Amino acid sequence: MPHLIGPDFIGIQTLELDAARTFYTDVVGLKPAVSSPPGAVVFDTAPIAFAVRTPLGVLPDAEQLGQGIALWFGCDDADALHDHLVAHGVAIVFPPKDGPFGRYFAFRDPFGYTITPHTVDTAR
């Protein structure tokens, strides 16, 4: 039977592509991939590629973006990233705490998406 294998690419949409590129590179610390298709910025993330792109259709109100979707990113130090984002004025949804996947917290990006970073073992 044909079936899904698992997530292979994650993209979020924004009307402000240049602002999204700046936020995710300069504030969050992601590195842009060598190339991206028109209307998108793909980042060099592993094991799954992440991108921001211009809308494929009409976007709902920014307060509704990503509602019901959990976007978790591995990071090297959730507490340090939290402090860095706070220093840059990023809205924090909840502060760092221990959870089933290690230390984690959530922030809201300038476009209305909630992102949850969690500390992962980068030596694996």
Short mmCIF file of the N, C-alpha and C atoms (twelve columns), coordinates in Angstrom:
data_MODEL
# 
_entry.id   MODEL 
# 
loop_
_atom_site.group_PDB 
_atom_site.id 
_atom_site.type_symbol 
_atom_site.label_atom_id 
_atom_site.label_alt_id 
_atom_site.label_comp_id 
_atom_site.label_asym_id 
_atom_site.label_seq_id 
_atom_site.Cartn_x 
_atom_site.Cartn_y 
_atom_site.Cartn_z 
_atom_site.pdbx_PDB_model_num 
ATOM 1   N N  . MET A 1   0.843  -1.180 0.000  1 
ATOM 2   C CA . MET A 1   0.000  0.000  0.000  1 
ATOM 3   C C  . MET A 1   0.892  1.249  0.000  1 
ATOM 4   N N  . PRO A 2   0.618  2.226  -0.832 1 
ATOM 5   C CA . PRO A 2   1.368  3.479  -0.772 1 
ATOM 6   C C  . PRO A 2   1.170  4.145  0.579  1 
ATOM 7   N N  . HIS A 3   2.214  4.760  1.101  1 
ATOM 8   C CA . HIS A 3   2.103  5.380  2.428  1 
ATOM 9   C C  . HIS A 3   3.093  6.544  2.569  1 
ATOM 10  N N  . LEU A 4   2.813  7.392  3.534  1 
ATOM 11  C CA . LEU A 4   3.741  8.457  3.868  1 
ATOM 12  C C  . LEU A 4   4.935  7.865  4.591  1 
ATOM 13  N N  . ILE A 5   6.094  8.448  4.383  1 
ATOM 14  C CA . ILE A 5   7.309  7.993  5.059  1 
ATOM 15  C C  . ILE A 5   7.567  8.819  6.301  1 
ATOM 16  N N  . GLY A 6   7.428  10.124 6.203  1 
ATOM 17  C CA . GLY A 6   7.660  11.028 7.321  1 
ATOM 18  C C  . GLY A 6   7.975  12.407 6.800  1 
ATOM 19  N N  . PRO A 7   8.033  13.397 7.694  1 
ATOM 20  C CA . PRO A 7   8.314  14.759 7.245  1 
ATOM 21  C C  . PRO A 7   9.635  14.834 6.495  1 
ATOM 22  N N  . ASP A 8   9.626  15.572 5.384  1 
ATOM 23  C CA . ASP A 8   10.803 15.698 4.549  1 
ATOM 24  C C  . ASP A 8   11.164 17.156 4.294  1 
ATOM 25  N N  . PHE A 9   10.214 18.057 4.526  1 
ATOM 26  C CA . PHE A 9   10.429 19.473 4.282  1 
ATOM 27  C C  . PHE A 9   9.367  20.236 5.058  1 
ATOM 28  N N  . ILE A 10  9.757  21.339 5.685  1 
ATOM 29  C CA . ILE A 10  8.796  22.182 6.403  1 
ATOM 30  C C  . ILE A 10  8.958  23.600 5.884  1 
ATOM 31  N N  . GLY A 11  7.860  24.202 5.489  1 
ATOM 32  C CA . GLY A 11  7.877  25.580 5.026  1 
ATOM 33  C C  . GLY A 11  6.739  26.362 5.653  1 
ATOM 34  N N  . ILE A 12  7.007  27.586 6.023  1 
ATOM 35  C CA . ILE A 12  5.961  28.476 6.513  1 
ATOM 36  C C  . ILE A 12  5.864  29.649 5.551  1 
ATOM 37  N N  . GLN A 13  4.693  30.241 5.497  1 
ATOM 38  C CA . GLN A 13  4.452  31.318 4.544  1 
ATOM 39  C C  . GLN A 13  4.396  32.666 5.249  1 
ATOM 40  N N  . THR A 14  4.874  33.685 4.563  1 
ATOM 41  C CA . THR A 14  4.852  35.040 5.095  1 
ATOM 42  C C  . THR A 14  4.733  36.033 3.949  1 
ATOM 43  N N  . LEU A 15  4.112  37.134 4.240  1 
ATOM 44  C CA . LEU A 15  4.029  38.219 3.263  1 
ATOM 45  C C  . LEU A 15  5.325  39.024 3.252  1 
ATOM 46  N N  . GLU A 16  6.167  38.862 4.270  1 
ATOM 47  C CA . GLU A 16  7.381  39.663 4.447  1 
ATOM 48  C C  . GLU A 16  8.628  38.783 4.355  1 
ATOM 49  N N  . LEU A 17  8.947  38.340 3.137  1 
ATOM 50  C CA . LEU A 17  10.039 37.389 2.941  1 
ATOM 51  C C  . LEU A 17  11.390 37.942 3.401  1 
ATOM 52  N N  . ASP A 18  11.698 39.184 3.064  1 
ATOM 53  C CA . ASP A 18  12.983 39.757 3.481  1 
ATOM 54  C C  . ASP A 18  13.081 39.872 4.997  1 
ATOM 55  N N  . ALA A 19  11.985 40.266 5.637  1 
ATOM 56  C CA . ALA A 19  11.977 40.350 7.105  1 
ATOM 57  C C  . ALA A 19  12.119 38.965 7.722  1 
ATOM 58  N N  . ALA A 20  11.504 37.965 7.117  1 
ATOM 59  C CA . ALA A 20  11.615 36.590 7.627  1 
ATOM 60  C C  . ALA A 20  13.045 36.087 7.490  1 
ATOM 61  N N  . ARG A 21  13.663 36.360 6.338  1 
ATOM 62  C CA . ARG A 21  15.067 35.965 6.146  1 
ATOM 63  C C  . ARG A 21  15.935 36.609 7.226  1 
ATOM 64  N N  . THR A 22  15.753 37.893 7.459  1 
ATOM 65  C CA . THR A 22  16.540 38.603 8.462  1 
ATOM 66  C C  . THR A 22  16.302 38.036 9.852  1 
ATOM 67  N N  . PHE A 23  15.049 37.808 10.225 1 
ATOM 68  C CA . PHE A 23  14.745 37.277 11.549 1 
ATOM 69  C C  . PHE A 23  15.381 35.904 11.754 1 
ATOM 70  N N  . TYR A 24  15.152 35.004 10.805 1 
ATOM 71  C CA . TYR A 24  15.636 33.632 10.991 1 
ATOM 72  C C  . TYR A 24  17.154 33.503 10.848 1 
ATOM 73  N N  . THR A 25  17.810 34.439 10.166 1 
ATOM 74  C CA . THR A 25  19.271 34.381 10.095 1 
ATOM 75  C C  . THR A 25  19.919 35.203 11.204 1 
ATOM 76  N N  . ASP A 26  19.551 36.470 11.328 1 
ATOM 77  C CA . ASP A 26  20.230 37.365 12.257 1 
ATOM 78  C C  . ASP A 26  19.815 37.197 13.711 1 
ATOM 79  N N  . VAL A 27  18.576 36.819 13.962 1 
ATOM 80  C CA . VAL A 27  18.100 36.690 15.346 1 
ATOM 81  C C  . VAL A 27  18.132 35.241 15.811 1 
ATOM 82  N N  . VAL A 28  17.584 34.325 15.014 1 
ATOM 83  C CA . VAL A 28  17.493 32.916 15.417 1 
ATOM 84  C C  . VAL A 28  18.778 32.152 15.107 1 
ATOM 85  N N  . GLY A 29  19.528 32.586 14.106 1 
ATOM 86  C CA . GLY A 29  20.826 31.979 13.826 1 
ATOM 87  C C  . GLY A 29  20.840 30.881 12.775 1 
ATOM 88  N N  . LEU A 30  19.772 30.743 11.981 1 
ATOM 89  C CA . LEU A 30  19.797 29.748 10.914 1 
ATOM 90  C C  . LEU A 30  20.658 30.251 9.761  1 
ATOM 91  N N  . LYS A 31  21.273 29.323 9.048  1 
ATOM 92  C CA . LYS A 31  22.112 29.665 7.906  1 
ATOM 93  C C  . LYS A 31  21.318 29.383 6.628  1 
ATOM 94  N N  . PRO A 32  21.207 30.366 5.725  1 
ATOM 95  C CA . PRO A 32  20.520 30.103 4.454  1 
ATOM 96  C C  . PRO A 32  21.250 29.029 3.645  1 
ATOM 97  N N  . ALA A 33  20.482 28.214 2.932  1 
ATOM 98  C CA . ALA A 33  21.062 27.210 2.038  1 
ATOM 99  C C  . ALA A 33  21.746 27.929 0.877  1 
ATOM 100 N N  . VAL A 34  22.565 27.212 0.154  1 
ATOM 101 C CA . VAL A 34  23.299 27.781 -0.969 1 
ATOM 102 C C  . VAL A 34  22.346 28.337 -2.026 1 
ATOM 103 N N  . SER A 35  21.243 27.650 -2.258 1 
ATOM 104 C CA . SER A 35  20.281 28.151 -3.240 1 
ATOM 105 C C  . SER A 35  18.862 27.937 -2.737 1 
ATOM 106 N N  . SER A 36  17.972 28.799 -3.214 1 
ATOM 107 C CA . SER A 36  16.557 28.732 -2.870 1 
ATOM 108 C C  . SER A 36  15.756 29.044 -4.128 1 
ATOM 109 N N  . PRO A 37  14.568 28.467 -4.247 1 
ATOM 110 C CA . PRO A 37  13.743 28.797 -5.407 1 
ATOM 111 C C  . PRO A 37  13.202 30.221 -5.291 1 
ATOM 112 N N  . PRO A 38  12.730 30.785 -6.369 1 
ATOM 113 C CA . PRO A 38  12.154 32.134 -6.313 1 
ATOM 114 C C  . PRO A 38  11.010 32.189 -5.297 1 
ATOM 115 N N  . GLY A 39  10.969 33.298 -4.543 1 
ATOM 116 C CA . GLY A 39  9.898  33.483 -3.570 1 
ATOM 117 C C  . GLY A 39  10.073 32.714 -2.284 1 
ATOM 118 N N  . ALA A 40  11.273 32.187 -2.047 1 
ATOM 119 C CA . ALA A 40  11.504 31.399 -0.830 1 
ATOM 120 C C  . ALA A 40  12.927 31.590 -0.335 1 
ATOM 121 N N  . VAL A 41  13.112 31.320 0.951  1 
ATOM 122 C CA . VAL A 41  14.443 31.232 1.547  1 
ATOM 123 C C  . VAL A 41  14.497 29.876 2.237  1 
ATOM 124 N N  . VAL A 42  15.350 29.001 1.735  1 
ATOM 125 C CA . VAL A 42  15.549 27.687 2.329  1 
ATOM 126 C C  . VAL A 42  16.760 27.799 3.239  1 
ATOM 127 N N  . PHE A 43  16.650 27.188 4.413  1 
ATOM 128 C CA . PHE A 43  17.752 27.237 5.376  1 
ATOM 129 C C  . PHE A 43  18.461 25.894 5.425  1 
ATOM 130 N N  . ASP A 44  19.726 25.938 5.783  1 
ATOM 131 C CA . ASP A 44  20.560 24.745 5.883  1 
ATOM 132 C C  . ASP A 44  20.301 24.085 7.236  1 
ATOM 133 N N  . THR A 45  19.206 23.334 7.327  1 
ATOM 134 C CA . THR A 45  18.817 22.656 8.566  1 
ATOM 135 C C  . THR A 45  18.815 21.153 8.335  1 
ATOM 136 N N  . ALA A 46  19.000 20.400 9.402  1 
ATOM 137 C CA . ALA A 46  19.035 18.944 9.299  1 
ATOM 138 C C  . ALA A 46  18.342 18.348 10.516 1 
ATOM 139 N N  . PRO A 47  17.699 17.252 10.412 1 
ATOM 140 C CA . PRO A 47  17.655 16.397 9.228  1 
ATOM 141 C C  . PRO A 47  16.580 16.803 8.214  1 
ATOM 142 N N  . ILE A 48  15.762 17.794 8.529  1 
ATOM 143 C CA . ILE A 48  14.678 18.204 7.643  1 
ATOM 144 C C  . ILE A 48  14.883 19.654 7.240  1 
ATOM 145 N N  . ALA A 49  14.749 19.934 5.952  1 
ATOM 146 C CA . ALA A 49  14.893 21.303 5.461  1 
ATOM 147 C C  . ALA A 49  13.733 22.167 5.949  1 
ATOM 148 N N  . PHE A 50  14.042 23.435 6.238  1 
ATOM 149 C CA . PHE A 50  13.056 24.424 6.676  1 
ATOM 150 C C  . PHE A 50  13.173 25.631 5.763  1 
ATOM 151 N N  . ALA A 51  12.016 26.214 5.422  1 
ATOM 152 C CA . ALA A 51  12.027 27.390 4.556  1 
ATOM 153 C C  . ALA A 51  10.910 28.347 4.944  1 
ATOM 154 N N  . VAL A 52  11.106 29.587 4.556  1 
ATOM 155 C CA . VAL A 52  10.034 30.580 4.587  1 
ATOM 156 C C  . VAL A 52  9.785  30.940 3.131  1 
ATOM 157 N N  . ARG A 53  8.536  31.197 2.799  1 
ATOM 158 C CA . ARG A 53  8.212  31.485 1.411  1 
ATOM 159 C C  . ARG A 53  7.045  32.445 1.323  1 
ATOM 160 N N  . THR A 54  6.903  33.051 0.164  1 
ATOM 161 C CA . THR A 54  5.740  33.890 -0.069 1 
ATOM 162 C C  . THR A 54  4.510  32.985 -0.149 1 
ATOM 163 N N  . PRO A 55  3.343  33.507 0.135  1 
ATOM 164 C CA . PRO A 55  2.137  32.685 0.203  1 
ATOM 165 C C  . PRO A 55  1.783  31.980 -1.105 1 
ATOM 166 N N  . LEU A 56  1.270  30.769 -0.947 1 
ATOM 167 C CA . LEU A 56  0.762  30.004 -2.078 1 
ATOM 168 C C  . LEU A 56  -0.680 30.403 -2.373 1 
ATOM 169 N N  . GLY A 57  -1.317 31.027 -1.413 1 
ATOM 170 C CA . GLY A 57  -2.690 31.495 -1.537 1 
ATOM 171 C C  . GLY A 57  -2.889 32.640 -0.567 1 
ATOM 172 N N  . VAL A 58  -4.122 32.936 -0.254 1 
ATOM 173 C CA . VAL A 58  -4.422 34.008 0.689  1 
ATOM 174 C C  . VAL A 58  -4.146 33.514 2.104  1 
ATOM 175 N N  . LEU A 59  -3.347 34.274 2.851  1 
ATOM 176 C CA . LEU A 59  -3.050 33.911 4.235  1 
ATOM 177 C C  . LEU A 59  -4.165 34.406 5.158  1 
ATOM 178 N N  . PRO A 60  -4.492 33.622 6.189  1 
ATOM 179 C CA . PRO A 60  -5.454 34.114 7.173  1 
ATOM 180 C C  . PRO A 60  -4.809 35.203 8.027  1 
ATOM 181 N N  . ASP A 61  -5.580 35.758 8.904  1 
ATOM 182 C CA . ASP A 61  -5.085 36.757 9.842  1 
ATOM 183 C C  . ASP A 61  -3.837 36.220 10.544 1 
ATOM 184 N N  . ALA A 62  -2.849 37.078 10.758 1 
ATOM 185 C CA . ALA A 62  -1.589 36.661 11.382 1 
ATOM 186 C C  . ALA A 62  -1.795 36.000 12.734 1 
ATOM 187 N N  . GLU A 63  -2.861 36.314 13.431 1 
ATOM 188 C CA . GLU A 63  -3.113 35.674 14.728 1 
ATOM 189 C C  . GLU A 63  -3.434 34.190 14.565 1 
ATOM 190 N N  . GLN A 64  -3.787 33.763 13.373 1 
ATOM 191 C CA . GLN A 64  -4.167 32.376 13.126 1 
ATOM 192 C C  . GLN A 64  -3.061 31.537 12.487 1 
ATOM 193 N N  . LEU A 65  -1.958 32.154 12.071 1 
ATOM 194 C CA . LEU A 65  -0.911 31.416 11.380 1 
ATOM 195 C C  . LEU A 65  -0.342 30.307 12.253 1 
ATOM 196 N N  . GLY A 66  -0.308 29.120 11.714 1 
ATOM 197 C CA . GLY A 66  0.277  27.993 12.426 1 
ATOM 198 C C  . GLY A 66  -0.573 27.422 13.543 1 
ATOM 199 N N  . GLN A 67  -1.771 27.916 13.730 1 
ATOM 200 C CA . GLN A 67  -2.615 27.410 14.813 1 
ATOM 201 C C  . GLN A 67  -2.861 25.918 14.619 1 
ATOM 202 N N  . GLY A 68  -2.625 25.161 15.668 1 
ATOM 203 C CA . GLY A 68  -2.840 23.722 15.616 1 
ATOM 204 C C  . GLY A 68  -1.654 22.936 15.105 1 
ATOM 205 N N  . ILE A 69  -0.555 23.609 14.773 1 
ATOM 206 C CA . ILE A 69  0.643  22.937 14.271 1 
ATOM 207 C C  . ILE A 69  1.781  23.170 15.256 1 
ATOM 208 N N  . ALA A 70  2.493  22.111 15.587 1 
ATOM 209 C CA . ALA A 70  3.648  22.235 16.476 1 
ATOM 210 C C  . ALA A 70  4.925  22.180 15.642 1 
ATOM 211 N N  . LEU A 71  5.706  23.248 15.670 1 
ATOM 212 C CA . LEU A 71  6.986  23.296 14.969 1 
ATOM 213 C C  . LEU A 71  8.104  23.280 16.012 1 
ATOM 214 N N  . TRP A 72  8.772  22.150 16.128 1 
ATOM 215 C CA . TRP A 72  9.868  21.992 17.079 1 
ATOM 216 C C  . TRP A 72  11.189 22.002 16.323 1 
ATOM 217 N N  . PHE A 73  12.153 22.741 16.851 1 
ATOM 218 C CA . PHE A 73  13.492 22.800 16.287 1 
ATOM 219 C C  . PHE A 73  14.481 22.354 17.349 1 
ATOM 220 N N  . GLY A 74  15.420 21.505 16.964 1 
ATOM 221 C CA . GLY A 74  16.514 21.194 17.850 1 
ATOM 222 C C  . GLY A 74  17.441 22.385 17.937 1 
ATOM 223 N N  . CYS A 75  18.035 22.595 19.100 1 
ATOM 224 C CA . CYS A 75  19.034 23.650 19.268 1 
ATOM 225 C C  . CYS A 75  20.112 23.137 20.215 1 
ATOM 226 N N  . ASP A 76  21.220 23.854 20.275 1 
ATOM 227 C CA . ASP A 76  22.326 23.388 21.119 1 
ATOM 228 C C  . ASP A 76  22.153 23.741 22.590 1 
ATOM 229 N N  . ASP A 77  21.366 24.779 22.906 1 
ATOM 230 C CA . ASP A 77  21.182 25.182 24.296 1 
ATOM 231 C C  . ASP A 77  19.912 26.032 24.396 1 
ATOM 232 N N  . ALA A 78  18.828 25.405 24.825 1 
ATOM 233 C CA . ALA A 78  17.532 26.092 24.880 1 
ATOM 234 C C  . ALA A 78  17.569 27.296 25.814 1 
ATOM 235 N N  . ASP A 79  18.221 27.177 26.954 1 
ATOM 236 C CA . ASP A 79  18.271 28.297 27.896 1 
ATOM 237 C C  . ASP A 79  19.020 29.491 27.299 1 
ATOM 238 N N  . ALA A 80  20.166 29.242 26.668 1 
ATOM 239 C CA . ALA A 80  20.946 30.326 26.075 1 
ATOM 240 C C  . ALA A 80  20.196 30.959 24.899 1 
ATOM 241 N N  . LEU A 81  19.536 30.125 24.075 1 
ATOM 242 C CA . LEU A 81  18.773 30.678 22.956 1 
ATOM 243 C C  . LEU A 81  17.609 31.521 23.471 1 
ATOM 244 N N  . HIS A 82  16.952 31.048 24.512 1 
ATOM 245 C CA . HIS A 82  15.861 31.825 25.124 1 
ATOM 246 C C  . HIS A 82  16.365 33.199 25.541 1 
ATOM 247 N N  . ASP A 83  17.481 33.234 26.276 1 
ATOM 248 C CA . ASP A 83  18.030 34.508 26.754 1 
ATOM 249 C C  . ASP A 83  18.413 35.424 25.584 1 
ATOM 250 N N  . HIS A 84  18.978 34.835 24.536 1 
ATOM 251 C CA . HIS A 84  19.351 35.601 23.342 1 
ATOM 252 C C  . HIS A 84  18.112 36.218 22.685 1 
ATOM 253 N N  . LEU A 85  17.047 35.428 22.545 1 
ATOM 254 C CA . LEU A 85  15.828 35.930 21.907 1 
ATOM 255 C C  . LEU A 85  15.165 37.009 22.759 1 
ATOM 256 N N  . VAL A 86  15.155 36.826 24.082 1 
ATOM 257 C CA . VAL A 86  14.596 37.845 24.975 1 
ATOM 258 C C  . VAL A 86  15.360 39.153 24.797 1 
ATOM 259 N N  . ALA A 87  16.693 39.064 24.722 1 
ATOM 260 C CA . ALA A 87  17.518 40.260 24.549 1 
ATOM 261 C C  . ALA A 87  17.239 40.965 23.220 1 
ATOM 262 N N  . HIS A 88  16.715 40.217 22.243 1 
ATOM 263 C CA . HIS A 88  16.373 40.788 20.940 1 
ATOM 264 C C  . HIS A 88  14.891 41.142 20.832 1 
ATOM 265 N N  . GLY A 89  14.178 41.106 21.961 1 
ATOM 266 C CA . GLY A 89  12.786 41.534 21.986 1 
ATOM 267 C C  . GLY A 89  11.792 40.568 21.378 1 
ATOM 268 N N  . VAL A 90  12.176 39.308 21.234 1 
ATOM 269 C CA . VAL A 90  11.276 38.307 20.660 1 
ATOM 270 C C  . VAL A 90  10.235 37.906 21.706 1 
ATOM 271 N N  . ALA A 91  8.987  37.773 21.281 1 
ATOM 272 C CA . ALA A 91  7.896  37.382 22.184 1 
ATOM 273 C C  . ALA A 91  8.061  35.926 22.607 1 
ATOM 274 N N  . ILE A 92  8.096  35.701 23.905 1 
ATOM 275 C CA . ILE A 92  8.230  34.354 24.451 1 
ATOM 276 C C  . ILE A 92  6.842  33.854 24.837 1 
ATOM 277 N N  . VAL A 93  6.466  32.669 24.352 1 
ATOM 278 C CA . VAL A 93  5.160  32.079 24.667 1 
ATOM 279 C C  . VAL A 93  5.210  31.449 26.057 1 
ATOM 280 N N  . PHE A 94  6.272  30.683 26.330 1 
ATOM 281 C CA . PHE A 94  6.524  30.184 27.684 1 
ATOM 282 C C  . PHE A 94  8.022  29.991 27.855 1 
ATOM 283 N N  . PRO A 95  8.517  30.181 29.095 1 
ATOM 284 C CA . PRO A 95  9.959  30.121 29.350 1 
ATOM 285 C C  . PRO A 95  10.477 28.675 29.353 1 
ATOM 286 N N  . PRO A 96  11.803 28.517 29.354 1 
ATOM 287 C CA . PRO A 96  12.383 27.172 29.347 1 
ATOM 288 C C  . PRO A 96  11.908 26.320 30.524 1 
ATOM 289 N N  . LYS A 97  11.692 25.059 30.209 1 
ATOM 290 C CA . LYS A 97  11.314 24.076 31.222 1 
ATOM 291 C C  . LYS A 97  11.738 22.705 30.724 1 
ATOM 292 N N  . ASP A 98  11.737 21.740 31.637 1 
ATOM 293 C CA . ASP A 98  12.094 20.372 31.280 1 
ATOM 294 C C  . ASP A 98  10.860 19.660 30.747 1 
ATOM 295 N N  . GLY A 99  11.054 18.856 29.705 1 
ATOM 296 C CA . GLY A 99  9.952  18.125 29.102 1 
ATOM 297 C C  . GLY A 99  10.413 16.766 28.614 1 
ATOM 298 N N  . PRO A 100 9.558  16.082 27.896 1 
ATOM 299 C CA . PRO A 100 9.864  14.716 27.460 1 
ATOM 300 C C  . PRO A 100 11.029 14.640 26.473 1 
ATOM 301 N N  . PHE A 101 11.369 15.751 25.817 1 
ATOM 302 C CA . PHE A 101 12.466 15.768 24.855 1 
ATOM 303 C C  . PHE A 101 13.622 16.630 25.335 1 
ATOM 304 N N  . GLY A 102 13.681 16.893 26.637 1 
ATOM 305 C CA . GLY A 102 14.735 17.729 27.191 1 
ATOM 306 C C  . GLY A 102 14.234 19.136 27.490 1 
ATOM 307 N N  . ARG A 103 15.152 20.057 27.602 1 
ATOM 308 C CA . ARG A 103 14.848 21.445 27.939 1 
ATOM 309 C C  . ARG A 103 14.236 22.135 26.725 1 
ATOM 310 N N  . TYR A 104 13.130 22.872 26.914 1 
ATOM 311 C CA . TYR A 104 12.460 23.513 25.785 1 
ATOM 312 C C  . TYR A 104 11.708 24.757 26.216 1 
ATOM 313 N N  . PHE A 105 11.360 25.598 25.218 1 
ATOM 314 C CA . PHE A 105 10.546 26.792 25.427 1 
ATOM 315 C C  . PHE A 105 9.889  27.117 24.093 1 
ATOM 316 N N  . ALA A 106 9.044  28.121 24.071 1 
ATOM 317 C CA . ALA A 106 8.413  28.509 22.806 1 
ATOM 318 C C  . ALA A 106 8.459  30.019 22.642 1 
ATOM 319 N N  . PHE A 107 8.631  30.453 21.393 1 
ATOM 320 C CA . PHE A 107 8.582  31.875 21.065 1 
ATOM 321 C C  . PHE A 107 7.674  32.072 19.859 1 
ATOM 322 N N  . ARG A 108 7.221  33.297 19.689 1 
ATOM 323 C CA . ARG A 108 6.404  33.647 18.528 1 
ATOM 324 C C  . ARG A 108 7.257  34.493 17.600 1 
ATOM 325 N N  . ASP A 109 7.341  34.062 16.341 1 
ATOM 326 C CA . ASP A 109 8.118  34.848 15.389 1 
ATOM 327 C C  . ASP A 109 7.320  36.095 14.999 1 
ATOM 328 N N  . PRO A 110 7.941  37.055 14.329 1 
ATOM 329 C CA . PRO A 110 7.246  38.308 13.999 1 
ATOM 330 C C  . PRO A 110 6.067  38.128 13.041 1 
ATOM 331 N N  . PHE A 111 5.889  36.927 12.517 1 
ATOM 332 C CA . PHE A 111 4.857  36.677 11.518 1 
ATOM 333 C C  . PHE A 111 3.679  35.901 12.087 1 
ATOM 334 N N  . GLY A 112 3.741  35.564 13.394 1 
ATOM 335 C CA . GLY A 112 2.638  34.914 14.076 1 
ATOM 336 C C  . GLY A 112 2.807  33.434 14.337 1 
ATOM 337 N N  . TYR A 113 3.904  32.831 13.888 1 
ATOM 338 C CA . TYR A 113 4.120  31.403 14.110 1 
ATOM 339 C C  . TYR A 113 4.767  31.158 15.467 1 
ATOM 340 N N  . THR A 114 4.331  30.113 16.149 1 
ATOM 341 C CA . THR A 114 4.952  29.696 17.396 1 
ATOM 342 C C  . THR A 114 5.979  28.621 17.079 1 
ATOM 343 N N  . ILE A 115 7.209  28.831 17.538 1 
ATOM 344 C CA . ILE A 115 8.320  27.907 17.315 1 
ATOM 345 C C  . ILE A 115 8.782  27.404 18.683 1 
ATOM 346 N N  . THR A 116 9.009  26.084 18.783 1 
ATOM 347 C CA . THR A 116 9.454  25.483 20.037 1 
ATOM 348 C C  . THR A 116 10.839 24.895 19.861 1 
ATOM 349 N N  . PRO A 117 11.888 25.570 20.373 1 
ATOM 350 C CA . PRO A 117 13.225 24.998 20.354 1 
ATOM 351 C C  . PRO A 117 13.422 24.056 21.552 1 
ATOM 352 N N  . HIS A 118 14.193 23.003 21.340 1 
ATOM 353 C CA . HIS A 118 14.540 22.130 22.460 1 
ATOM 354 C C  . HIS A 118 15.999 21.695 22.306 1 
ATOM 355 N N  . THR A 119 16.666 21.537 23.440 1 
ATOM 356 C CA . THR A 119 18.071 21.167 23.442 1 
ATOM 357 C C  . THR A 119 18.208 19.738 22.956 1 
ATOM 358 N N  . VAL A 120 19.088 19.539 21.972 1 
ATOM 359 C CA . VAL A 120 19.378 18.199 21.461 1 
ATOM 360 C C  . VAL A 120 20.869 17.941 21.587 1 
ATOM 361 N N  . ASP A 121 21.217 16.679 21.614 1 
ATOM 362 C CA . ASP A 121 22.613 16.294 21.665 1 
ATOM 363 C C  . ASP A 121 23.196 16.462 20.270 1 
ATOM 364 N N  . THR A 122 24.044 17.474 20.081 1 
ATOM 365 C CA . THR A 122 24.596 17.759 18.761 1 
ATOM 366 C C  . THR A 122 25.748 16.816 18.401 1 
ATOM 367 N N  . ALA A 123 26.142 15.941 19.321 1 
ATOM 368 C CA . ALA A 123 27.241 15.023 19.067 1 
ATOM 369 C C  . ALA A 123 26.772 13.750 18.368 1 
ATOM 370 N N  . ARG A 124 25.477 13.607 18.172 1 
ATOM 371 C CA . ARG A 124 24.997 12.354 17.572 1 
ATOM 372 C C  . ARG A 124 25.195 12.271 16.096 1 
# 
